[in-house]
Structure formats: structure tokens, C-alpha cells
Coordinates of C-alpha atoms in Angstrom, one line a residue:
Chain A
M28 CA -90.2 -20.4 1.1
S29 CA -87.7 -21.6 -1.9
G30 CA -86.4 -25.1 -1.1
D31 CA -83.0 -24.2 -2.0
A32 CA -82.8 -21.9 1.4
R33 CA -79.5 -22.7 2.7
L34 CA -78.1 -21.3 6.6
F35 CA -74.8 -20.4 5.9
D36 CA -74.5 -18.3 9.2
L37 CA -74.2 -21.2 11.9
G38 CA -72.6 -19.1 14.6
Y39 CA -69.9 -21.4 17.2
R40 CA -69.3 -25.1 16.4
A41 CA -65.9 -27.3 16.6
Y42 CA -63.6 -27.1 14.1
D43 CA -62.2 -29.8 12.0
G44 CA -60.3 -27.8 9.2
P45 CA -56.6 -28.1 9.1
R46 CA -54.2 -26.7 11.9
E47 CA -51.1 -24.6 10.9
R48 CA -47.4 -25.7 11.6
P49 CA -45.9 -24.0 14.6
A50 CA -43.4 -22.2 12.8
Y51 CA -47.4 -20.1 11.8
A52 CA -47.3 -19.0 14.9
V53 CA -44.0 -18.0 15.5
A54 CA -44.3 -16.0 12.3
S55 CA -47.9 -14.7 12.8
L56 CA -46.2 -13.3 16.6
A57 CA -42.9 -11.3 14.4
V58 CA -45.9 -9.6 12.3
F59 CA -47.4 -9.0 15.0
T60 CA -44.7 -7.4 16.5
V61 CA -43.9 -6.0 14.0
R62 CA -46.8 -3.7 13.2
R63 CA -47.3 -2.9 16.9
V64 CA -43.3 -1.5 17.2
L65 CA -43.9 0.9 14.6
G66 CA -47.0 1.8 15.9
L67 CA -49.4 0.3 12.0
G68 CA -53.4 0.0 13.1
R69 CA -52.6 2.1 16.0
G70 CA -53.3 5.4 17.3
A71 CA -50.9 8.0 15.5
R72 CA -49.4 9.2 19.3
H73 CA -47.8 5.7 18.2
K74 CA -46.5 6.5 14.9
V75 CA -44.7 9.2 15.9
L76 CA -41.4 8.4 16.9
P77 CA -41.1 5.4 14.8
A78 CA -41.9 7.5 11.9
I79 CA -39.3 10.6 13.7
T80 CA -36.4 7.9 13.5
L81 CA -36.8 6.2 9.7
A82 CA -37.3 9.8 8.8
I83 CA -33.3 10.4 10.7
A84 CA -32.2 7.1 9.2
Y85 CA -33.2 8.2 5.8
L86 CA -33.6 11.6 5.3
P87 CA -29.2 12.0 4.7
A88 CA -29.5 9.0 1.7
L89 CA -32.7 11.9 0.5
G90 CA -30.9 14.6 0.6
S91 CA -27.3 13.1 -0.8
V92 CA -29.2 11.0 -3.7
A93 CA -31.1 14.6 -4.1
F94 CA -28.1 16.5 -4.4
A95 CA -26.7 14.7 -6.7
V96 CA -29.0 14.9 -9.6
I97 CA -29.1 18.6 -9.2
V98 CA -25.3 18.4 -9.3
N99 CA -25.5 16.3 -11.9
D100 CA -21.5 16.8 -12.6
I101 CA -20.8 15.4 -9.3
A102 CA -17.7 12.6 -9.1
A103 CA -18.8 9.5 -8.3
G104 CA -15.9 9.6 -5.4
D105 CA -17.4 12.8 -4.4
L106 CA -20.5 11.2 -3.1
I107 CA -21.1 9.7 0.4
G108 CA -20.2 6.2 1.0
Y109 CA -21.6 3.7 2.5
G110 CA -19.6 3.1 5.1
D111 CA -19.6 7.1 5.9
Y112 CA -23.5 6.6 5.9
M113 CA -23.6 4.0 8.8
F114 CA -21.5 6.3 10.6
I115 CA -23.9 9.1 9.8
I116 CA -27.0 7.2 11.1
G117 CA -25.2 6.5 14.2
S118 CA -27.6 7.5 16.6
A119 CA -30.9 7.0 14.6
L120 CA -30.2 3.2 15.0
A121 CA -29.3 3.9 18.8
L122 CA -32.3 5.7 18.8
F123 CA -34.5 2.9 16.9
A124 CA -33.0 0.1 18.9
A125 CA -34.0 1.7 22.3
L126 CA -37.6 2.3 21.0
I127 CA -38.4 -1.1 19.6
A128 CA -37.0 -3.4 21.1
P129 CA -38.5 -2.6 24.5
E130 CA -41.7 -1.9 22.8
A131 CA -41.4 -5.9 21.5
L132 CA -40.2 -7.6 24.6
C133 CA -41.3 -5.2 27.5
P134 CA -45.6 -5.0 27.9
D135 CA -45.8 -8.7 26.6
R136 CA -44.8 -9.7 30.7
R137 CA -46.0 -6.3 32.2
S138 CA -49.8 -6.8 30.9
G139 CA -49.3 -11.3 31.2
M140 CA -49.6 -11.6 27.3
L141 CA -46.6 -14.1 28.0
G142 CA -48.2 -16.1 30.0
L143 CA -51.0 -16.6 27.3
Y144 CA -48.1 -17.2 24.5
L145 CA -46.5 -19.8 25.9
S146 CA -49.5 -21.0 27.6
G147 CA -49.7 -22.6 23.5
P148 CA -47.8 -23.6 21.3
L149 CA -45.4 -21.3 21.1
D150 CA -41.9 -22.5 23.8
R151 CA -40.4 -19.6 25.6
T152 CA -37.1 -20.5 22.6
R153 CA -39.9 -20.0 19.7
Y154 CA -41.5 -16.6 21.2
L155 CA -37.7 -15.3 21.8
V156 CA -37.3 -16.5 17.9
A157 CA -40.7 -14.5 17.0
K158 CA -39.6 -11.3 19.0
G159 CA -35.7 -11.1 17.8
S160 CA -37.0 -11.6 14.3
A161 CA -39.0 -8.4 14.5
V162 CA -36.7 -6.5 16.2
L163 CA -34.2 -7.8 13.6
A164 CA -36.7 -6.6 10.1
V165 CA -37.8 -3.6 11.7
M166 CA -34.2 -2.5 12.6
L167 CA -33.2 -3.8 8.6
L168 CA -36.0 -1.4 7.8
I169 CA -32.9 1.6 8.9
T170 CA -29.9 -0.7 8.9
L171 CA -30.2 -2.0 5.2
G172 CA -33.2 0.5 3.6
P173 CA -31.5 3.8 3.4
L174 CA -27.9 2.0 1.6
I175 CA -29.9 0.2 -0.4
F176 CA -32.0 3.2 -1.7
M177 CA -28.9 5.3 -2.0
L178 CA -27.4 2.5 -4.4
L179 CA -30.8 2.4 -6.8
A180 CA -31.1 5.9 -6.1
F181 CA -27.5 6.5 -7.9
E182 CA -27.3 4.0 -10.3
L183 CA -30.6 5.1 -12.0
A184 CA -28.8 8.4 -11.7
G185 CA -25.7 7.7 -13.8
F186 CA -23.2 7.4 -10.4
G187 CA -23.9 4.0 -9.8
P188 CA -21.3 1.8 -9.4
G189 CA -22.6 0.3 -12.6
A190 CA -23.8 -3.5 -13.1
A191 CA -20.2 -5.7 -12.9
E192 CA -20.0 -4.3 -9.7
L193 CA -23.6 -4.1 -8.4
P194 CA -24.3 -7.9 -7.2
N195 CA -20.8 -7.3 -5.2
L196 CA -21.6 -3.8 -3.8
L197 CA -25.0 -5.1 -3.0
L198 CA -23.3 -7.7 -0.8
R199 CA -21.6 -6.0 0.9
I200 CA -24.5 -3.9 1.9
F201 CA -26.8 -6.8 2.6
A202 CA -23.4 -7.7 5.5
T203 CA -23.5 -4.6 6.7
G204 CA -27.1 -4.1 7.2
V205 CA -27.6 -7.8 8.6
A206 CA -24.4 -7.1 11.0
T207 CA -25.5 -3.4 12.2
A208 CA -28.9 -4.9 13.1
L209 CA -28.2 -8.1 14.5
L210 CA -25.7 -6.0 16.6
Y211 CA -28.0 -3.6 18.2
A212 CA -31.1 -5.5 18.0
A213 CA -29.4 -8.2 20.4
L214 CA -27.6 -5.7 23.2
A215 CA -31.7 -4.1 22.9
M216 CA -33.3 -6.9 23.9
A217 CA -30.7 -8.0 26.4
V218 CA -31.5 -4.9 28.4
S219 CA -34.9 -5.2 27.5
S220 CA -35.4 -8.8 29.1
L221 CA -34.0 -7.6 32.1
T222 CA -36.9 -5.4 32.9
T223 CA -41.0 -4.9 31.9
R224 CA -40.6 -0.9 32.0
R225 CA -40.2 0.6 28.3
A226 CA -38.9 4.1 29.2
A227 CA -35.9 2.2 31.9
A228 CA -35.4 -0.4 28.9
A229 CA -34.6 2.7 26.4
V230 CA -32.7 4.4 28.9
G231 CA -31.2 1.6 29.7
V232 CA -30.2 0.7 25.6
I233 CA -29.2 4.1 25.0
L234 CA -26.9 4.2 28.4
L235 CA -25.5 0.9 27.0
I236 CA -24.4 1.3 23.4
F237 CA -22.9 5.3 24.4
V238 CA -21.1 4.7 28.1
P239 CA -19.0 2.3 27.1
A240 CA -17.8 4.2 23.7
N241 CA -17.4 7.3 25.5
V242 CA -15.6 5.8 28.5
V243 CA -13.4 3.1 26.0
R244 CA -12.4 6.3 23.6
A245 CA -11.8 8.8 26.5
A246 CA -9.7 5.5 27.9
I247 CA -7.9 4.8 24.9
E248 CA -6.9 9.2 24.3
S249 CA -5.6 10.1 27.9
T250 CA -4.2 6.7 29.3
G251 CA -2.4 5.2 26.0
A252 CA -5.0 1.7 26.7
P253 CA -4.8 0.0 23.7
D254 CA -7.0 0.4 20.9
E255 CA -8.2 -3.0 21.7
L256 CA -10.4 -1.7 24.5
D257 CA -12.5 -0.5 21.2
L258 CA -13.8 -4.0 21.1
L259 CA -16.7 -3.0 23.7
S260 CA -18.4 -0.1 22.3
S261 CA -20.4 -1.4 20.0
P262 CA -21.2 2.2 17.7
F263 CA -16.8 1.9 17.0
V264 CA -17.1 -1.9 15.9
A265 CA -20.7 -1.2 14.2
A266 CA -19.4 1.7 12.0
E267 CA -15.5 0.0 11.5
L268 CA -16.9 -3.2 10.5
A269 CA -19.5 -1.0 7.7
Y270 CA -15.9 1.2 6.9
R271 CA -14.1 -2.9 6.4
I272 CA -16.8 -4.2 4.2
F273 CA -17.1 -1.1 2.0
G274 CA -13.2 -0.8 1.8
E275 CA -13.6 3.1 3.0
T276 CA -11.7 5.2 5.2
P277 CA -13.0 7.2 7.5
D278 CA -11.9 10.6 7.0
D279 CA -12.0 12.5 10.4
V280 CA -11.2 9.1 12.5
E281 CA -7.7 7.3 12.5
P282 CA -8.1 3.9 11.4
V283 CA -7.8 1.9 14.0
T284 CA -4.8 -0.5 11.6
R285 CA -3.7 -2.4 14.8
L286 CA -7.3 -4.5 14.8
S287 CA -7.6 -6.9 11.9
T288 CA -11.3 -6.8 10.5
W289 CA -11.3 -10.4 11.6
L290 CA -11.3 -9.2 15.4
V291 CA -13.7 -6.2 14.7
A292 CA -16.1 -8.9 13.3
G293 CA -15.6 -11.1 16.2
G294 CA -16.3 -7.9 18.1
V295 CA -19.3 -8.1 16.9
A296 CA -20.1 -11.3 16.8
A297 CA -19.2 -11.7 20.5
A298 CA -21.3 -8.8 21.2
V299 CA -24.8 -10.3 19.2
A300 CA -24.0 -13.5 21.3
A301 CA -23.8 -11.7 24.7
G302 CA -26.8 -10.5 24.2
A303 CA -28.9 -13.0 23.2
L304 CA -27.3 -15.3 25.6
V305 CA -28.6 -13.0 28.4
C306 CA -31.8 -12.7 26.4
W307 CA -32.2 -15.9 26.6
L308 CA -31.0 -16.7 30.0
R309 CA -33.4 -13.8 31.3
Y310 CA -36.2 -15.9 29.4
R311 CA -35.6 -19.8 30.3
R312 CA -36.4 -18.7 34.4
L313 CA -38.9 -16.1 33.9
E314 CA -42.1 -16.2 35.8
A315 CA -44.9 -16.1 33.1
F316 CA -47.3 -16.7 35.1
R317 CA -49.6 -14.0 36.8
Chain B
M22 CA -57.9 -35.0 30.8
I23 CA -55.8 -34.4 33.7
S24 CA -54.3 -37.2 35.8
A25 CA -52.1 -36.2 39.1
R26 CA -50.2 -38.2 40.5
G27 CA -48.4 -37.1 43.6
V28 CA -47.5 -33.7 42.3
V29 CA -45.1 -31.2 44.2
K30 CA -44.5 -27.9 43.5
R31 CA -42.5 -25.6 46.0
Y32 CA -41.3 -22.4 46.1
G33 CA -38.4 -22.2 48.3
R34 CA -39.2 -23.2 51.3
T35 CA -43.1 -23.1 50.7
T36 CA -44.8 -25.9 49.7
A37 CA -48.0 -24.8 48.0
L38 CA -48.8 -28.2 46.4
A39 CA -47.4 -31.0 49.0
G40 CA -48.4 -34.5 47.1
I41 CA -51.7 -33.1 44.6
D42 CA -53.5 -37.0 43.5
V43 CA -56.5 -36.2 41.5
E44 CA -58.2 -37.5 38.2
I45 CA -60.0 -35.0 36.2
G46 CA -62.5 -36.5 33.3
S47 CA -65.0 -34.8 31.0
G48 CA -67.2 -32.1 31.6
V49 CA -67.0 -29.2 33.4
T50 CA -64.8 -29.7 36.7
G51 CA -64.6 -26.8 39.3
L52 CA -61.2 -26.2 41.2
L53 CA -62.4 -24.8 44.8
G54 CA -60.5 -23.9 46.8
S55 CA -59.3 -20.4 48.8
N56 CA -56.9 -18.1 48.3
G57 CA -53.7 -19.7 48.4
A58 CA -55.0 -23.2 48.6
G59 CA -52.9 -24.0 45.3
K60 CA -55.5 -24.1 42.2
T61 CA -53.3 -21.2 40.8
T62 CA -49.9 -22.9 41.3
F63 CA -51.9 -26.5 39.8
I64 CA -53.0 -24.6 36.8
S65 CA -49.6 -23.2 36.6
L66 CA -48.4 -26.6 35.9
V67 CA -51.2 -27.8 33.8
L68 CA -49.9 -25.4 31.3
G69 CA -46.6 -26.1 31.2
L70 CA -45.8 -22.5 32.6
R71 CA -44.4 -23.8 35.8
S72 CA -42.3 -27.0 36.5
R73 CA -42.9 -29.3 39.5
D74 CA -40.8 -30.2 41.5
A75 CA -42.0 -33.9 41.8
G76 CA -44.9 -36.2 41.2
E77 CA -46.6 -37.2 37.5
L78 CA -48.8 -35.0 35.5
T79 CA -50.5 -35.7 32.2
V80 CA -53.3 -33.4 30.6
L81 CA -54.7 -34.7 27.4
G82 CA -52.3 -37.7 27.4
Q83 CA -48.9 -36.4 27.6
D84 CA -47.3 -34.8 30.3
P85 CA -47.4 -30.4 29.9
A86 CA -44.1 -30.4 31.1
T87 CA -42.4 -31.6 27.5
A88 CA -46.3 -32.1 25.9
G89 CA -45.9 -31.7 21.8
I90 CA -47.0 -28.4 19.7
A91 CA -50.5 -30.4 18.3
V92 CA -51.5 -30.6 22.9
R93 CA -51.1 -27.4 23.7
A94 CA -53.1 -25.9 20.9
R95 CA -55.6 -27.6 22.2
I96 CA -55.7 -25.9 25.7
G97 CA -57.4 -23.0 25.8
Y98 CA -57.4 -21.0 29.0
A99 CA -58.5 -17.2 30.5
P100 CA -56.3 -15.8 33.0
E101 CA -57.2 -14.8 36.0
H102 CA -56.0 -11.0 35.7
H103 CA -57.6 -8.6 33.4
D104 CA -54.4 -7.1 31.8
L105 CA -54.9 -7.4 28.3
P106 CA -52.7 -5.4 25.3
A107 CA -55.0 -2.2 25.6
E108 CA -54.5 -0.7 22.2
L109 CA -56.4 -3.6 20.7
T110 CA -59.8 -4.7 19.6
A111 CA -61.6 -7.8 21.4
T112 CA -61.4 -8.6 17.6
E113 CA -57.9 -8.0 17.3
L114 CA -57.0 -9.6 20.1
V115 CA -58.8 -12.8 19.6
R116 CA -57.9 -13.4 16.5
H117 CA -54.4 -12.9 17.1
L118 CA -54.8 -15.5 19.9
A119 CA -56.3 -17.9 18.1
E120 CA -53.7 -17.5 14.9
Q121 CA -51.4 -18.4 17.9
H122 CA -52.9 -21.8 18.6
L123 CA -52.0 -22.9 14.4
L124 CA -55.9 -21.7 13.5
P125 CA -55.0 -20.5 9.7
R126 CA -55.5 -17.1 9.2
R127 CA -59.3 -17.2 7.8
A128 CA -59.9 -19.5 10.0
A129 CA -58.8 -17.6 12.7
V130 CA -61.2 -14.2 11.9
Q131 CA -64.5 -16.4 11.3
R132 CA -64.2 -18.1 14.5
T133 CA -62.6 -14.7 16.3
N134 CA -66.5 -13.1 15.0
D135 CA -68.3 -16.8 16.4
A136 CA -66.8 -16.5 19.5
L137 CA -67.1 -13.6 20.3
W138 CA -71.0 -13.3 19.3
L139 CA -71.8 -16.7 21.5
V140 CA -70.1 -14.8 25.0
G141 CA -72.2 -11.7 24.3
L142 CA -70.0 -9.2 22.5
G143 CA -70.9 -9.8 18.9
E144 CA -72.2 -5.5 18.7
E145 CA -69.1 -4.6 20.9
R146 CA -66.1 -7.1 19.0
F147 CA -64.5 -3.4 17.3
R148 CA -63.8 -1.8 20.6
A149 CA -60.6 -1.5 22.3
V150 CA -60.2 -3.7 25.4
S151 CA -59.0 -0.7 27.0
T152 CA -62.7 0.9 26.8
M153 CA -64.0 -2.4 27.8
S154 CA -65.8 -3.2 31.4
T155 CA -64.2 -5.7 33.6
G156 CA -66.9 -8.1 32.7
Q157 CA -66.6 -7.5 29.1
R158 CA -63.0 -8.4 29.4
Q159 CA -64.1 -11.6 30.9
R160 CA -65.6 -12.2 28.3
V161 CA -62.9 -11.2 25.7
K162 CA -60.8 -13.5 27.7
L163 CA -63.2 -16.6 27.6
A164 CA -63.7 -16.2 23.6
A165 CA -59.8 -16.3 23.0
A166 CA -60.1 -19.1 25.2
I167 CA -62.1 -20.8 23.0
A168 CA -61.9 -19.3 19.4
H169 CA -59.6 -22.4 18.5
D170 CA -62.1 -25.0 19.5
P171 CA -59.9 -26.1 22.3
K172 CA -60.0 -29.2 23.9
L173 CA -59.8 -28.6 27.6
V174 CA -60.8 -25.0 28.9
L175 CA -58.5 -23.5 31.8
L176 CA -60.7 -20.7 33.7
D177 CA -59.4 -18.9 36.2
E178 CA -61.4 -17.0 38.3
P179 CA -63.5 -16.1 35.5
T180 CA -66.3 -14.3 37.5
D181 CA -64.1 -12.0 39.3
G182 CA -65.0 -8.4 39.3
L183 CA -68.7 -9.6 38.1
D184 CA -71.8 -7.7 39.6
P185 CA -74.2 -10.8 40.9
M186 CA -76.1 -10.8 37.2
Q187 CA -72.9 -10.8 35.3
R188 CA -72.0 -13.7 37.5
V189 CA -75.0 -15.4 36.7
E190 CA -75.0 -14.9 32.7
M191 CA -71.1 -15.5 32.8
L192 CA -72.2 -19.1 34.7
S193 CA -74.5 -20.2 32.1
L194 CA -72.4 -19.4 29.0
I195 CA -69.3 -21.5 31.0
R196 CA -72.4 -24.4 31.2
R197 CA -73.2 -24.2 27.8
I198 CA -69.7 -24.0 26.4
G199 CA -69.2 -27.3 28.5
T200 CA -72.0 -29.3 27.2
E201 CA -72.9 -27.9 24.2
F202 CA -69.6 -27.4 21.8
G203 CA -67.8 -31.0 23.6
M204 CA -64.8 -29.0 25.3
Q205 CA -63.8 -30.3 29.5
I206 CA -63.5 -27.1 31.3
L207 CA -61.7 -26.8 34.9
I208 CA -62.6 -23.9 35.8
S209 CA -61.1 -22.5 39.4
S210 CA -62.9 -20.6 41.5
H211 CA -63.3 -19.5 45.5
H212 CA -67.3 -19.2 45.2
L213 CA -68.9 -22.6 46.5
E214 CA -71.9 -21.4 44.9
E215 CA -70.7 -21.2 41.3
V216 CA -69.0 -24.7 41.0
E217 CA -72.4 -25.8 42.7
R218 CA -74.5 -24.5 40.0
I219 CA -72.8 -25.7 36.9
C220 CA -69.9 -28.0 37.3
D221 CA -70.1 -32.1 37.0
S222 CA -67.4 -32.5 39.3
V223 CA -65.3 -31.0 42.3
V224 CA -61.5 -30.8 43.1
I225 CA -61.9 -29.7 46.7
V226 CA -57.9 -28.2 47.4
E227 CA -56.6 -27.1 50.7
G228 CA -53.5 -26.9 51.8
G229 CA -51.7 -27.6 48.7
E230 CA -53.2 -31.3 49.1
V231 CA -56.7 -32.1 47.3
V232 CA -59.3 -33.4 50.5
H233 CA -61.9 -33.8 47.4
A234 CA -62.4 -35.0 44.6
G235 CA -65.6 -36.6 42.7
T236 CA -68.6 -36.0 40.8
L237 CA -71.4 -33.1 42.5
A238 CA -73.8 -36.3 42.6
G239 CA -71.8 -38.4 44.1
L240 CA -71.1 -35.8 46.5
R241 CA -74.5 -34.8 47.3
S242 CA -75.4 -38.9 47.5
G243 CA -75.4 -39.7 51.1
P244 CA -78.4 -40.5 53.5
E245 CA -81.8 -40.5 51.3
G246 CA -85.1 -39.2 53.5
L247 CA -86.1 -35.7 54.4
V248 CA -84.4 -33.1 57.0
V249 CA -87.7 -31.1 59.2
E250 CA -87.1 -27.9 60.5
V251 CA -90.0 -26.3 62.7
D252 CA -90.5 -23.3 64.9
E253 CA -91.9 -25.4 68.1
R254 CA -93.1 -29.2 69.3
M255 CA -90.7 -30.8 67.9
G256 CA -91.2 -33.7 69.9
E257 CA -94.8 -33.7 69.0
L258 CA -94.0 -33.4 65.4
V259 CA -91.3 -36.8 65.9
S260 CA -94.2 -38.7 68.0
L261 CA -97.3 -37.8 65.5
L262 CA -95.2 -38.7 62.4
A263 CA -93.4 -42.1 64.1
G264 CA -97.3 -43.0 64.8
R265 CA -98.1 -42.5 61.1
G266 CA -95.4 -45.5 60.3
L267 CA -92.3 -42.9 59.3
E268 CA -89.2 -43.7 60.8
V269 CA -88.0 -41.0 62.6
T270 CA -84.9 -39.0 64.9
A271 CA -84.7 -36.4 66.2
D272 CA -81.0 -34.7 65.5
E273 CA -79.6 -30.9 66.8
G274 CA -83.0 -29.1 66.5
R275 CA -84.2 -31.2 63.2
I276 CA -85.7 -34.0 62.2
L277 CA -84.4 -37.1 60.3
V278 CA -87.5 -38.5 58.3
G279 CA -86.3 -42.0 56.8
A280 CA -86.7 -43.1 53.1
G281 CA -89.1 -45.7 54.2
S282 CA -92.4 -43.9 53.0
P283 CA -92.5 -42.4 49.7
D284 CA -95.7 -40.3 50.8
A285 CA -93.2 -38.8 53.9
H286 CA -93.3 -35.3 51.9
D287 CA -97.0 -35.4 52.2
A288 CA -97.0 -36.9 55.4
V289 CA -95.1 -34.2 56.9
R290 CA -97.0 -31.9 55.5
D291 CA -99.9 -32.8 56.9
A292 CA -98.2 -33.3 60.3
V293 CA -96.5 -29.9 60.3
A294 CA -100.5 -28.5 59.8
E295 CA -101.9 -30.6 62.1
L296 CA -100.1 -29.3 64.9
G297 CA -100.4 -25.8 63.2
V298 CA -96.2 -25.0 63.8
G299 CA -94.0 -22.9 61.4
L300 CA -91.6 -24.8 59.2
R301 CA -88.4 -24.0 58.4
R302 CA -87.1 -26.5 56.6
L303 CA -87.9 -29.3 54.7
E304 CA -85.6 -30.6 51.8
P305 CA -83.9 -34.0 51.2
R306 CA -81.5 -35.4 52.9
G307 CA -77.7 -35.2 51.7
R308 CA -74.4 -33.3 51.6
T309 CA -74.1 -29.7 50.2
L310 CA -71.2 -28.7 49.0
E311 CA -71.2 -25.8 51.4
D312 CA -71.3 -29.7 53.9
V313 CA -68.0 -31.1 52.3
Y314 CA -65.9 -27.5 52.1
L315 CA -66.9 -26.7 55.8
G316 CA -66.2 -30.4 57.0
E317 CA -63.2 -30.6 55.0
E318 CA -61.7 -27.2 56.1
S319 CA -62.4 -27.7 60.0

């Protein structure tokens, strides 16, 4: 036997190596959750719905860019506007929010994983920060991704705003994408914090987004209720804020000129705060132990 | 390791813990009690997952309700329930929980591997948890509880749902982890024989109160000597043993032999053979855990 022989596989033993900081646990849970909600590393059936929703969100951008490239002599003003785009994919946003937030939150409470997480370094606030970050990151895939794709593709195809305007437009895209993602993420997480059943949460998210929107619009149009009621409609405030950030005017909808941009932005901020508060209050007293 | 002083926990009008006073030290400690005795509530307080209504509780030197990250990262916990994320493999689940306990990714991967081999799931580590038997899931939970090398491991009913052979293997594994790797283990159970088999100490909880706490060696200690039971002619056996200089008393159908003679075993054997009676019981005097438990229950 050689005198240089070494035994490398020592099996289970004490660990005296470094340990990470708490932020590592938050980041680890966030990444784990992103993978889970997108179906990465899971069976094909878990990937179907996220893939369909992503397709709905990106196809108009792909089509628009393809059309511009094929036609070639299209005027820059005839290209689809970024505000218009956020309005067009509004349903995909709602559907995506209804898919991902319940998938991020509900199974942990249903399976008892929440207790395992909270018995370690994560406290309830850090847990929610991790889950919220994951939901937000996935929402950004469709609130930022298509707009950035369109901007870069148009620029490369010669239909872009030019180098001088590019930073400004990127900033607007970033502001719109983050605000919209925050709005839908907060609402969806609030609903998802109320039930352990993913399907029920998904239906609840859809109802929360669309029922007030339709009720409010009907009230304004039929009874002459004040325009301020529109602030209760999340699709309205999301689209209206996007239009105003990009300085666009909707083609077929009368602009709600009575509402200032700050009031619309306040409506978005209030909805985000309300959603986050509901979620935090719910988890503050939630029974995590089974 | 764990120190409780007057710990009270109420759920509405129901008092789950009515002033727990206990010091739990090193080694493997059994938390024994019937269903509803307060074991799980106590574990939830130790983990900081519920808040107590009164009293003082320290775990690894800190209050679990406000414990710092460093302490919470050094606790391992295997819950009673078997509901684990079904789509994950054993490796994915254990590694994820190791990372949650602040192990760097590379170390988490390596130690997950080691922990799963240790609990006997080395060959099965890439199987989805949903396809595993109850016994295998219990082992996955144990691996997840120890992968990050905790100082304190809390195991809530770790043999629940196991068949007798699996139970024996699991108990041996827990004992090995408690003795070979320097972890303090608190195991919740309502099986007397499990606690008696692998624990160094026991805490018996009934009705939300600690009714007995101490080492098993101390618990078993009592009057020395032998207990003898025979089929018949008990009086003659008592006389015979007394005639041979042993300190003997008859007590409710059994004979208690004092510790005065070092040859008491031989003397009893010879006397029984001489009388030609059947020997039903010959064992050292002292209490068993069952004696203590039933005594406390009654």
C-alpha cells in the first residue's frame, strides 16, 4: 500500500467552516421560490402555465418588432407605444400574478414548510421579504422584459429613439415596470396569504383585480360617479400610470384628465401598501407550527 | 441547553403549559407524555414559533422568542408531520434547508450528501420525496435536521408511522447521532420503551406540567437487591433464603432480596432449584421508566 494514500470521503462529521449571513437565507429562499413558480427543475406540467403566460406577454412585442422589420419603412409614430403595450398585456399581468403568488406562498403553509423555515434563521419578516422578492422578480419578467426587448429591437432596427433619448426611455420603462410589478405582486400576495389553497387564491386574485375595475367603471359611466373611483381599479391605475410615465394618450379611451399624475401614482402606492400590510398582518399572527 | 422557569402557554381558556420548570442538559433527552400533554407546545416554544404567556425560557443561552440568528441557525428540527414538498428530491430538500441554516452552497451540497448517507438514504437521495415510504421520509427529515451540524436537534415523534424494524433502526440512528457527533438531542415521544432505550435523561410532561425530570440512571436507582417471583411455595423460599443469611421480605406476591450478599443471585438460583419451583422473575430492584410514568400518571 502506498504511503501517500489519503482518505477523502470521511462521511458525516462536524462542520467548522464558515456560515453565511442571514441575507443569504433570504436570497436562497427567493431563488428557490422563483425556480418553483416558473416550474424550473420540475416536471413539464409545472412549466405549461408560466410558459403560456410569458408567451402572451412577449408575443405582441415579438409581433410588433417583426412587423416593423418586415415593413421597414414604418413611421416611428406608428409603432406600438410602451404605455399601449402595458395596457395590452394587462390580462397577462393579472393572470401571471394569479399564478405565481399563490404558488409562492400557499404550499409552504399547506405542507408545513413554513414551520421549518421559521424554526431557522428566517423570521417572519425575512420570510416575506424573500417571497415578495421572488414574486416581484418573476413579475418583472413580463413588466420589464417585453418593453426592454422592444426598445433594444427597435433601436437595432433603426426605429429607436436614438442614443440621446435612450437613457431617459430606459428610466421610464424601469419606473413603469417596477411600479406595475409591485402593484400586482402586492395584491396577489395579500390574497394568497388568506388561504392555503392555490386555486382559491388564484381565483381570488383574478376577482380582486377585475371585479372592482368593472364595478367602478360601470358606476362612473351609469351614475356619473366621480372619476376618483377609478383609483380603486388596479388595471386602471396601472395602465394610466404607464401612459403618463411615457407621455402617451390612449387611442380609444377618454383620458381621465381630472386625476393628476401624482394622484394616480398615489393610487398605485396605496394599493401596494395595502397589499403588503394585509400580507404582513396575516403572517404576523399566522400559526406556523404543525 | 434548555432552561425553563414557570413557562406558561395558553390557547384561549385552555392552558397547554401550566408553569414548566425544567433544565435539559447534554446528551439525548426524551420528552415523554401522552397525546395532549404539552410536548409539542413545549417544542414550539423552544423553536420560537409560538410565544409564551409567562415564565422564562432560554435555549442555547438565549430566549428563543428573541434569539439571534446565530442561535437559530444552530438548531435542527424534524417535525412530526410527513408533509414535505412532494416534487423535490431528498437531496434538493435537505440542501435547501441546509442553505436556510446558512451553510454556503458548496458545504450544503457536501453535507447533504453526507447526511443522507448517514441516515441510510445514500442510494435513494435523488428520489422524489413523494415516492418515498413513511420510514424514508422520517429519515429525510432527520437528515435535514442534522445537515447543518446543529448544536441542538429537536425530533418530534421521529418513529411515528414506522414498523418495528424501522423503529429499531431509527432509534439506533438517533442514539448514534447523539453520541458520536456531539449534538444535544431532544426527542418527543409517547413510547416509553423508545425513551428508555436511547435516552440519557427524561422529562415527563402531563397536563402541561413536568412531573418528573432527571437522568435515566438516577431514575432507575432505588433500593438495591433483587426482585424474585416464583410459581408456588413462596413462603418456603423466603424461609430458605433467610436461613442462608439473606435479607428477605415478601411483598405482594414477590420476594425482595436485600443487597447484603454479593452472591444473592447464586443463592436464589440454588434455592429455587432445591425447591423445584418455577422461577418467573429474577431482576435487580429499582424503578423502570414505566414504574415512574405510571406512578406519575396515577
